[in-house]
Coordinates of C-alpha atoms in Angstrom, one line a residue:
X1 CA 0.0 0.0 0.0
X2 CA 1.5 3.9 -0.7
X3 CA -0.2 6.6 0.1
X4 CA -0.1 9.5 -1.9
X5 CA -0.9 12.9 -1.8
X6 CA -1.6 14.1 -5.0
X7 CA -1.7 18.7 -5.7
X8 CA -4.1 19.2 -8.8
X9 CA -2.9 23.0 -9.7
X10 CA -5.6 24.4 -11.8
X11 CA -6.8 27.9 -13.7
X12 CA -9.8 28.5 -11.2
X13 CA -8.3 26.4 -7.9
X14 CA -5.9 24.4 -6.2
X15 CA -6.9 20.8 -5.1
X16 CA -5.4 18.3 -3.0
X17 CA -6.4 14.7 -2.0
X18 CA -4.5 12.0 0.1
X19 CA -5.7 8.5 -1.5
X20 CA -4.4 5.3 -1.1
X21 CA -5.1 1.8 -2.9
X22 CA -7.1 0.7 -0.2
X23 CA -8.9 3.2 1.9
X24 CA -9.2 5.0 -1.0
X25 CA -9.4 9.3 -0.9
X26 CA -9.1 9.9 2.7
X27 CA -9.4 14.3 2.8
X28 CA -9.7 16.3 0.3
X29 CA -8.3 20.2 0.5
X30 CA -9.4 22.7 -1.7
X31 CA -7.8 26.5 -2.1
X32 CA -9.5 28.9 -4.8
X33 CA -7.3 30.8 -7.2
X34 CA -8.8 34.0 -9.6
X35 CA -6.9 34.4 -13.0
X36 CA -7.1 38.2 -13.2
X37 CA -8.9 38.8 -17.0
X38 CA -7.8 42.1 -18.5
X39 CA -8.4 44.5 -21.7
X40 CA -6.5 43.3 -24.5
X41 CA -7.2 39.7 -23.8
X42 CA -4.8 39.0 -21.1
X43 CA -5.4 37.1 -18.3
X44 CA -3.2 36.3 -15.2
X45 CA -2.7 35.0 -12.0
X46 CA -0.3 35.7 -9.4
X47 CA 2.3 33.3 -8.8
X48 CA 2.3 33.6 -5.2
X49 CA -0.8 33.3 -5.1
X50 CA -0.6 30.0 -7.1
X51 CA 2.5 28.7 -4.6
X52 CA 0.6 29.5 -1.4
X53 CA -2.3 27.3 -2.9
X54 CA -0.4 24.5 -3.5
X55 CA 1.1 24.5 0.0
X56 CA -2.1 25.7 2.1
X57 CA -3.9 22.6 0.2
X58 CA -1.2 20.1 0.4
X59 CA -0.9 20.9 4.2
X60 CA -4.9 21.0 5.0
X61 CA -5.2 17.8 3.1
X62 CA -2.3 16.3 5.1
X63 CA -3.8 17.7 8.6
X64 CA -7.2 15.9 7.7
X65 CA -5.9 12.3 6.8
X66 CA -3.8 12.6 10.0
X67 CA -1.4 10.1 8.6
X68 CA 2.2 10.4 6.4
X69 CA 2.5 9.5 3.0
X70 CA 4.9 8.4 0.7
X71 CA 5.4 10.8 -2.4
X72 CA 3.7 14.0 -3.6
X73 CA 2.4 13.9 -7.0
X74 CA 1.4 17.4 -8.8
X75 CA -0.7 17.9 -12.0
X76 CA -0.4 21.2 -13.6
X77 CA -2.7 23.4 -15.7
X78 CA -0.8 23.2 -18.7
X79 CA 0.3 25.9 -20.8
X80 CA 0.4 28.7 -18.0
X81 CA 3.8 30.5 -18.2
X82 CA 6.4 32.8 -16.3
X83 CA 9.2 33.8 -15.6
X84 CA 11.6 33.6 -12.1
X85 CA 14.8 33.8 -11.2
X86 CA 16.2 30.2 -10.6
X87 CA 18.9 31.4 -8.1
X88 CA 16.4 32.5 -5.6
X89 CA 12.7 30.8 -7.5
X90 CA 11.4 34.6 -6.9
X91 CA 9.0 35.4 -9.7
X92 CA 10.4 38.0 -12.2
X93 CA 6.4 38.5 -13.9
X94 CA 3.0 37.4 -13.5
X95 CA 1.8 34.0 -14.7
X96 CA 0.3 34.2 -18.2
X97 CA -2.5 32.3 -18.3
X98 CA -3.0 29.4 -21.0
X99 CA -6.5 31.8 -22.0
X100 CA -4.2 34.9 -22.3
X101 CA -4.3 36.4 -26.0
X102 CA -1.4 39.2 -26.4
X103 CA 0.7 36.8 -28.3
X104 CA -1.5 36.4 -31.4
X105 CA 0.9 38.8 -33.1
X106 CA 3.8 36.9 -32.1
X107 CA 1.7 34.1 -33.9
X108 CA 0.6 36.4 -36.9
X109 CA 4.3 36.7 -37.5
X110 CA 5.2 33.5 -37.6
X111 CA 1.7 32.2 -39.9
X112 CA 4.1 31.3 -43.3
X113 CA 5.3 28.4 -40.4
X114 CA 2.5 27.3 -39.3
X115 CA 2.4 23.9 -41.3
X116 CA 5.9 23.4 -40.6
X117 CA 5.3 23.8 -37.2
X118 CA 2.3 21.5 -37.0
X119 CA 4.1 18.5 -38.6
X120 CA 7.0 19.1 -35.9
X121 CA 4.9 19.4 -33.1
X122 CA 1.4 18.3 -33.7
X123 CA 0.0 21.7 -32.5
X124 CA -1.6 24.8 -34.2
X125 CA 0.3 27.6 -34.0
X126 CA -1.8 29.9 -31.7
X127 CA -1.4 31.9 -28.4
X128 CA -2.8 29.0 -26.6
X129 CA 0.2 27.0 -26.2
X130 CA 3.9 28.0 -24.1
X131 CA 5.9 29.4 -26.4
X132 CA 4.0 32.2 -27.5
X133 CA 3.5 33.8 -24.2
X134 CA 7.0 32.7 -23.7
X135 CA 8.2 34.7 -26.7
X136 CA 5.6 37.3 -25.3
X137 CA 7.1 37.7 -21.9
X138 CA 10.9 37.9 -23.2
X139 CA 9.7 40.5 -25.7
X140 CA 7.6 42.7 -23.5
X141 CA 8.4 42.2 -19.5
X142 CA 11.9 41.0 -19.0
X143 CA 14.8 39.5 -20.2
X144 CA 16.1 38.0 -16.9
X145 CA 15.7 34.6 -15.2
X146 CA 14.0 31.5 -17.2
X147 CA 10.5 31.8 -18.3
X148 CA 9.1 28.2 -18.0
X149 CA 5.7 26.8 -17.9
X150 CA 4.6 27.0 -14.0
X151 CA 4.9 23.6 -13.2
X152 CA 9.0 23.9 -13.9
X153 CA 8.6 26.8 -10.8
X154 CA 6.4 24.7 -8.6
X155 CA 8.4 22.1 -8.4
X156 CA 11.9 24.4 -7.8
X157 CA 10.1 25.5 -5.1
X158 CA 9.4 21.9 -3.6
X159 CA 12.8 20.3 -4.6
X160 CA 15.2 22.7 -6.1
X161 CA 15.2 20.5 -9.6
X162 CA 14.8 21.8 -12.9
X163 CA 12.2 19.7 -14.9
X164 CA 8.9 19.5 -16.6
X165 CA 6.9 16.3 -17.9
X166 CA 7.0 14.9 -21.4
X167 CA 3.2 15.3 -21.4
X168 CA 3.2 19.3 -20.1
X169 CA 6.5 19.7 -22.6
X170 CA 4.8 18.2 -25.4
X171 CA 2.4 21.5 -25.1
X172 CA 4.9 24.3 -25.6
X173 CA 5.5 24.2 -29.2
X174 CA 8.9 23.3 -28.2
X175 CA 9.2 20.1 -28.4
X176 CA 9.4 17.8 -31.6
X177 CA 6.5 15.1 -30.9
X178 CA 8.7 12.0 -32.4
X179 CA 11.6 12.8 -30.8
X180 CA 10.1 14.0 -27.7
X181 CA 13.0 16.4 -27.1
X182 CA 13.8 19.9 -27.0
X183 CA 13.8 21.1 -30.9
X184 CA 16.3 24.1 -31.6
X185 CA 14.7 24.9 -34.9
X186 CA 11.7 25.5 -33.2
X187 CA 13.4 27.9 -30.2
X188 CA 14.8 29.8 -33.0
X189 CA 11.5 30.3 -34.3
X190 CA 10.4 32.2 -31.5
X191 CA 13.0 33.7 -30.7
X192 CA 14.1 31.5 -27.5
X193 CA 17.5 30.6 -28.6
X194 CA 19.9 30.1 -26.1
X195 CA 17.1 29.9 -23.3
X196 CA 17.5 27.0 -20.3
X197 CA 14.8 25.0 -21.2
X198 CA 14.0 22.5 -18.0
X199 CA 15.2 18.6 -18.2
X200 CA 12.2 16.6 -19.2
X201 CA 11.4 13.8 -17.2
X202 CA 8.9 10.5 -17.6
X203 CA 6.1 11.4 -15.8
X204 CA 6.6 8.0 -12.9
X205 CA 10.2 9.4 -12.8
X206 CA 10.8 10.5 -8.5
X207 CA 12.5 13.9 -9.4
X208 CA 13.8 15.1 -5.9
X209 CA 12.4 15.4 -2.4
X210 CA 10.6 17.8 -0.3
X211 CA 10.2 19.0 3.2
X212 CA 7.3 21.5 2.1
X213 CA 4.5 19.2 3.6
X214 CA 6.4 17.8 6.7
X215 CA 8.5 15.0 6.7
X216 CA 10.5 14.7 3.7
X217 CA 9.2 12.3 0.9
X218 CA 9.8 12.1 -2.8
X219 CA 8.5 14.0 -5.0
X220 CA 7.3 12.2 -8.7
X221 CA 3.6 12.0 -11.3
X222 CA 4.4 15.1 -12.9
X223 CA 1.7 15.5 -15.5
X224 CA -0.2 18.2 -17.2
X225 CA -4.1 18.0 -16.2
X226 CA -6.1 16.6 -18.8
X227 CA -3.3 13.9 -19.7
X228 CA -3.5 13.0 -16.1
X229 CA -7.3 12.6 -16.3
X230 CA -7.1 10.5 -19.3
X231 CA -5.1 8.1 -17.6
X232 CA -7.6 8.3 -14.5
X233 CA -10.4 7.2 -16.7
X234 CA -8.3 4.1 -18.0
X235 CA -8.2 5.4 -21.5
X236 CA -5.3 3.2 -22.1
X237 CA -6.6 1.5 -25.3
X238 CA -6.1 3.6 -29.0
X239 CA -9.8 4.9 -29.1
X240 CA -10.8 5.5 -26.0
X241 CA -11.5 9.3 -25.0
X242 CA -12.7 11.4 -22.2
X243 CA -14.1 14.5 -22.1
X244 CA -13.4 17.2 -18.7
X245 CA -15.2 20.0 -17.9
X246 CA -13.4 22.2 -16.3
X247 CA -12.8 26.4 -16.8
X248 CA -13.0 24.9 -20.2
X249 CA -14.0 21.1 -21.3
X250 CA -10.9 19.1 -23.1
X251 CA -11.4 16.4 -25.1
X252 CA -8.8 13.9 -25.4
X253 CA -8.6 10.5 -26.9
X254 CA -5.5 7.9 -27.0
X255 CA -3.9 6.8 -30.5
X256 CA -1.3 4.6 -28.7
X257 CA 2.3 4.3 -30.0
X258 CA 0.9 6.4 -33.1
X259 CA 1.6 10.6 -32.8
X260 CA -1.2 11.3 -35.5
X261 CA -1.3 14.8 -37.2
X262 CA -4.7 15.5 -37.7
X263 CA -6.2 16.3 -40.6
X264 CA -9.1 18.3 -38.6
X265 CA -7.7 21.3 -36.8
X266 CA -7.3 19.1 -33.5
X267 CA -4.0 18.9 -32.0
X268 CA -1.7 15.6 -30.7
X269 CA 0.4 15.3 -27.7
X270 CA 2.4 12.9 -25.6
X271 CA -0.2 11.6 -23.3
X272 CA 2.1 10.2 -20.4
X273 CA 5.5 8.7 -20.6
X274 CA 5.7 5.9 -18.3
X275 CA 5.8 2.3 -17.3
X276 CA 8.4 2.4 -20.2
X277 CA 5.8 3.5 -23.1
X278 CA 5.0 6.7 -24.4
X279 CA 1.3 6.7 -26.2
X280 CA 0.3 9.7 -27.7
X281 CA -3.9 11.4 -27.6
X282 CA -5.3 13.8 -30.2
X283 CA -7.1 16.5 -28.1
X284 CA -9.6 19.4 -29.2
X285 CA -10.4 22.4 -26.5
X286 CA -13.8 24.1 -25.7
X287 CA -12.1 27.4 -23.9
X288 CA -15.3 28.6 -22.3
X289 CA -17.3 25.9 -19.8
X290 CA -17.5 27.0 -16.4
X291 CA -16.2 30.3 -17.3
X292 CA -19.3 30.3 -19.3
X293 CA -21.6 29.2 -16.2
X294 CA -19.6 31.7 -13.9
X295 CA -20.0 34.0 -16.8
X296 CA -24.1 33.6 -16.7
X297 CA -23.8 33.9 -11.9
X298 CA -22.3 36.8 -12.5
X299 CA -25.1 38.2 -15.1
X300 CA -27.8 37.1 -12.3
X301 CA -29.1 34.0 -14.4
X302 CA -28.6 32.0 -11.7
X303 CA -26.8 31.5 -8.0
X304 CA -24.1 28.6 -8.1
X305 CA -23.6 26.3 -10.8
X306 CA -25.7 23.8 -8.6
X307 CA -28.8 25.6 -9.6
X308 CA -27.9 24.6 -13.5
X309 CA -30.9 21.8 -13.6
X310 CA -33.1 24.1 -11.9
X311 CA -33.1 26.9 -13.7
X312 CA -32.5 25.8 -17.5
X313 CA -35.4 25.2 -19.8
X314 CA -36.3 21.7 -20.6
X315 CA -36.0 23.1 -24.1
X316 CA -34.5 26.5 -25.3
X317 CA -37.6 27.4 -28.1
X318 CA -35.1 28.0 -30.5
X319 CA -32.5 30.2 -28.8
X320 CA -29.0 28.8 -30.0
X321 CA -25.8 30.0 -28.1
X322 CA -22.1 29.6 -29.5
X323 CA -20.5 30.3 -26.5
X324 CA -17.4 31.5 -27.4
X325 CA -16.7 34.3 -24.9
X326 CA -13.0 33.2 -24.9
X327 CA -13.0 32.8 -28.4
X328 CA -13.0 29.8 -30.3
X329 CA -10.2 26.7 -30.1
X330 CA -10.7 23.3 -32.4
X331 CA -11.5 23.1 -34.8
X332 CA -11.5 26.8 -36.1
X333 CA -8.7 28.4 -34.0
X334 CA -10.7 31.9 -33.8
X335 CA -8.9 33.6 -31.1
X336 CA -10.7 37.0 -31.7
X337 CA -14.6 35.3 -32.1
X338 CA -17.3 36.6 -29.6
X339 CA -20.1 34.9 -28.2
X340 CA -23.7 34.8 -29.8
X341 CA -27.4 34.1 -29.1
X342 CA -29.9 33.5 -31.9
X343 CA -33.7 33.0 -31.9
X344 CA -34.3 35.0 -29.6
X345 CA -37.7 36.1 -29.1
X346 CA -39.8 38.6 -26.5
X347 CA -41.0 35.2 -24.7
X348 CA -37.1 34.3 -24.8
X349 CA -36.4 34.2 -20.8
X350 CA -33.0 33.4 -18.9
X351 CA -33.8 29.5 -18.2
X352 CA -33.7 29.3 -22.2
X353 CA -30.8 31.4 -22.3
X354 CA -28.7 29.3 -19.7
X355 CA -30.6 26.6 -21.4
X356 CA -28.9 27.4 -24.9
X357 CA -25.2 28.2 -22.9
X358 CA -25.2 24.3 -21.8
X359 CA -26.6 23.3 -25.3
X360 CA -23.6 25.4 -27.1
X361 CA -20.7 23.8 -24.6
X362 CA -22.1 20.2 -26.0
X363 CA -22.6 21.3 -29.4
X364 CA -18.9 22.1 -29.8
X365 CA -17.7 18.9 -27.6
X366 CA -20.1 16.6 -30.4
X367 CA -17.9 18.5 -33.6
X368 CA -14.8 17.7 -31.2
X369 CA -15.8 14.2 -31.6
X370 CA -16.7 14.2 -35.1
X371 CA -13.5 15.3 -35.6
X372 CA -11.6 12.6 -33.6
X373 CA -13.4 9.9 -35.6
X374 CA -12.3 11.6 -38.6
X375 CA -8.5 11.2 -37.0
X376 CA -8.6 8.0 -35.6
X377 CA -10.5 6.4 -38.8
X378 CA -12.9 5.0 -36.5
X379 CA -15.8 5.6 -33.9
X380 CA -15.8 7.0 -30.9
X381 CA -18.2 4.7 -29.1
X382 CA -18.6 6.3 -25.2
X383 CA -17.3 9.5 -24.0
X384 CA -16.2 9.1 -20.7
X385 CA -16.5 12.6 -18.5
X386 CA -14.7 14.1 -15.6
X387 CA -15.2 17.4 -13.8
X388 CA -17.2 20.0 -11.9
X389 CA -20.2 20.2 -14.6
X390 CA -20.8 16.3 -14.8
X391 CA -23.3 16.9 -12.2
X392 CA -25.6 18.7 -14.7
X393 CA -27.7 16.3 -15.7
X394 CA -28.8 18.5 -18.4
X395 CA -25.7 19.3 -19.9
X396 CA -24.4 15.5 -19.7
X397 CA -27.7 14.7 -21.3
X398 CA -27.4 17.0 -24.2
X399 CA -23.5 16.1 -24.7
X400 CA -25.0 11.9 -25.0
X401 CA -28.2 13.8 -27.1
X402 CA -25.6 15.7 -29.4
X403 CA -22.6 13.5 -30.0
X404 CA -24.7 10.6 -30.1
X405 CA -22.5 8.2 -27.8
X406 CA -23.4 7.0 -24.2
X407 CA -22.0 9.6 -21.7
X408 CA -20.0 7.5 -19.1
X409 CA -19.6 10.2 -15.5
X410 CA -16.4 9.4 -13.6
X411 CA -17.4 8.5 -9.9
X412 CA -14.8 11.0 -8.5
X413 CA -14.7 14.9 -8.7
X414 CA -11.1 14.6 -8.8
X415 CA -9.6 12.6 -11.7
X416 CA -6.9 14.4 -12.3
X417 CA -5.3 14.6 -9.2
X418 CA -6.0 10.4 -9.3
X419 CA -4.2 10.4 -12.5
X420 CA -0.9 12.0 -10.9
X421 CA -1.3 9.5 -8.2
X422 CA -1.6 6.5 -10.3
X423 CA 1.7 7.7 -11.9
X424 CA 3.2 8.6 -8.4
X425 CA 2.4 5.2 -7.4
X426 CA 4.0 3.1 -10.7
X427 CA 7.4 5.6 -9.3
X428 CA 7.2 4.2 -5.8
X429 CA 6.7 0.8 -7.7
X430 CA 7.7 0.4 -11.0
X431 CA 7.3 -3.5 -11.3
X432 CA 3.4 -2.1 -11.7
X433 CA 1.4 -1.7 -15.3
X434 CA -0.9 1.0 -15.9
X435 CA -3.9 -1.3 -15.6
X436 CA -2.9 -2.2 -12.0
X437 CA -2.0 1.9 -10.9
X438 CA -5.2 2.9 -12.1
X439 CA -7.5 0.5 -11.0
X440 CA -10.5 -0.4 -12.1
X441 CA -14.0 1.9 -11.7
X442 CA -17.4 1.7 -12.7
X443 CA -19.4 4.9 -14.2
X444 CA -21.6 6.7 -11.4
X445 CA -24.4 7.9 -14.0
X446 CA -24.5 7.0 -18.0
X447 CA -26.2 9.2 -20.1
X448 CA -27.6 7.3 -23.0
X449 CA -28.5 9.6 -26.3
X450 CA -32.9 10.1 -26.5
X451 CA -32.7 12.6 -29.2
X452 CA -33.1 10.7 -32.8
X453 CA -29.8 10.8 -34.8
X454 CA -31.8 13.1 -37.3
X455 CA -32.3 15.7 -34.9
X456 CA -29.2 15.7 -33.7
X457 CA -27.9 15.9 -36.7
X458 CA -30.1 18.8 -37.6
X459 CA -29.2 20.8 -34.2
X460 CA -25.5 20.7 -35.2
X461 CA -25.6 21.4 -38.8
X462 CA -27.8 24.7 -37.2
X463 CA -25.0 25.5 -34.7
X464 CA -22.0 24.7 -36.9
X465 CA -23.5 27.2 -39.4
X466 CA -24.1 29.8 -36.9
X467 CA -20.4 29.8 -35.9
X468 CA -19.8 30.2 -39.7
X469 CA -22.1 33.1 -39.9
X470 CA -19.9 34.9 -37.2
X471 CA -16.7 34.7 -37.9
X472 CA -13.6 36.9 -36.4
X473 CA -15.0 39.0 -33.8
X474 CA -18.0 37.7 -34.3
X475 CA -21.2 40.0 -35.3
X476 CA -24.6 41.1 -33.8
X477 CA -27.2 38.4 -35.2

């Protein structure tokens, strides 16, 4: 038995749960974190703001289970970036958020590259990913320290090493996906040359100690979040996929040894290096979930996201929402689009408005799917789904409605901080496989689809054509 505690650092919060293979998830510790959202489309959060959540959680969590564990494992948002002085770990700017647009000239510049730089990394070349804000940061707010994704600075502070994940790495637009290495060309690119770049590590790899939660233990399942989640899920098999719904919901599905380039404006990444393998997942992003429903409390629609089933319309009468309030990820890569309402009437009230913002998160998810299919040449036949919004039964209910697949809710809130612990666990014990680290688990709640394939069909040709109408910034419909 090893018992973990396992830090999930996220855009909206810090979580941290102490599990172990038998008594399971014995406290859970939760800080809240506010990415600030500014004019221009930055957003940023305060990286000691993000450090004292991962430390106040970590401790609370450990004060609760009122017994020792045996490693720390610590998921990471993703693409967040900053930089800090490594002599002292002080930060030397704010963290720029994975959301955070000011790089999309940066990006413009580079457009001639952009197929080059999709074949080499399997991303898109937007804002979205590192080294844009990276390139950002070094061009606009200093040219001291290291700017590295804030994972690379979290663990500093915990163990004085100098690494990041093959999964988080493989999101920076730094790193060439078949090698799974630091690429030069691609540095040069963006004008990183000569830049300490951290060591990447396998993500069961124990990279150092700490004494930040007590006693000191090791330190090891270093992952970026929704990696970690689809290894919580047991997506192990090529075809399998999960959706989270997060600050945004994620879509990712495993290809196995295979790093396909999609043909459908999705993007690939190293899903987890460990246990010796290295399978890859083709992901698609929906930026705007529970942004979207925080978006809609802080309009007065409704109180908490609790009241979603209460409040929303058991149908919208026609009122269709592409909520892109943070613009628009996979498949169209729209940084600038707006949101929009259509069919909106004077009987038009706010439970068919919130009713059409849950309707618009699934709409995109089901394209995200169609467009996985497309990749992986065959069907996705369940989605599997993790995260806060799960417990709308409407919104689950539309996602089975609209992409046409049985909805399958993971029984825990907290998959991804599982994931780093199944990964923290094959460190402590490396004669383990996947199967056995994960474990096994049985959906709380499916969702199976009660909307005929025609109308669903007919819903999403409607939508897809509405985010046609509106491109770029959008328009007034």
């Amino acid at each position: 038995m090893s018992t973990i505690l396992a830090i999930d650092q996220g855009t909206s919060g810090t979580k941290a749960i102490v599990v172990d293979t038998v008594d399971g998830t014995l406290a859970i510790a939760e800080e809240a974190v506010r990415p600030a959202y500014l004019d221009g489309g930055g957003v940023e959060q305060d990286p000691g703001e993000l450090l004292d959540s991962v430390l106040g959680a970590g401790r609370r969590a450990l004060a609760a289970a009122g017994r020792p564990v045996d490693c720390v494992a610590l998921a990471n948002q993703g693409e967040t970036v900053l930089a800090w002085d490594p002599a002292t770990g002080a930060p030397l700017s704010a963290a720029i958020v994975w959301q955070d647009r000011r790089a999309e000239r940066i990006c413009a510049e580079l457009a001639d590259h952009a197929a080059w730089v999709a074949q080499r990394t399997g991303l898109v070349l937007d804002p979205y990913f590192s080294a844009p804000k990276m390139a950002w940061l070094r061009r606009h707010v200093t040219r001291q320290g290291v700017v590295t994704t804030t994972d690379t600075w979290l663990v500093h502070h915990l163990t004085g090493a100098f690494v990041t994940d093959a999964a988080t790495a493989s999101r920076s637009l730094l790193l060439g996906l078949d090698a799974v290495d630091w690429d030069p060309e691609l540095a040069e690119l963006f004008g990183l040359t000569g830049e300490r770049l951290p060591r990447i590590v396998a993500c069961d790899e124990i990279v150092g100690t700490t004494r930040a939660f007590g006693d000191e233990v090791p330190v090891a399942g270093l992952i970026v979040d929704q990696q970690a989640a689809l290894l919580a899920e047991a997506c192990l098999a090529p075809g399998t996929a999960k959706c989270t719904y997060g600050t945004g919901a994620f879509l990712l599905a495993n290809t196995g040894s295979t790093a396909v380039r999609s043909a459908s404006g999705l993007t690939t990444s190293v899903a987890w290096r460990a246990a010796g393998g290295t399978p890859y997942c083709v992901d698609g992003q929906v930026y705007t979930a529970a942004s979207a429903i925080r978006w809609m409390q802080d309009l007065g629609f409704l109180g908490t996201a609790t009241d979603l089933d209460a409040v929303a319309a058991r149908d919208a009468e026609g009122v269709l929402c592409v909520p892109a309030l943070a613009g628009l990820a996979a498949p169209w890569w729209r940084p600038a689009a707006t949101a929009t309402f259509t069919g909106m009437t004077l009987s038009t009230r706010r439970e068919h408005l919130v009713r059409a913002v849950l309707e618009g998160i699934a709409a995109q998810v089901a394209e995200l799917c169609r467009l996985v299919e497309a990749d992986l040449g065959a069907p996705v036949t369940r989605l599997r789904a993790d995260g806060g919004l799960t417990g709308s039964r409407t919104l689950m209910q539309a996602q089975a409605d609209l992409a046409q697949v049985p909805v399958d809710i993971y029984p825990s809130g907290h998959a991804t901080a599982l994931g780093a612990a199944a990964l923290a666990r094959l460190a402590l014990s490396p004669g383990l496989g996947l199967t056995e680290a994960v474990g096994a688990w049985r959906p709380a709640t499916v969702h199976e689809p009660v909307w005929p394939a025609d109308r669903a069909a007919e819903f999403r040709a409607r939508w897809v054509a509405t985010v046609e109408a509106y491109p770029g910034k959008g328009g007034t419909p």
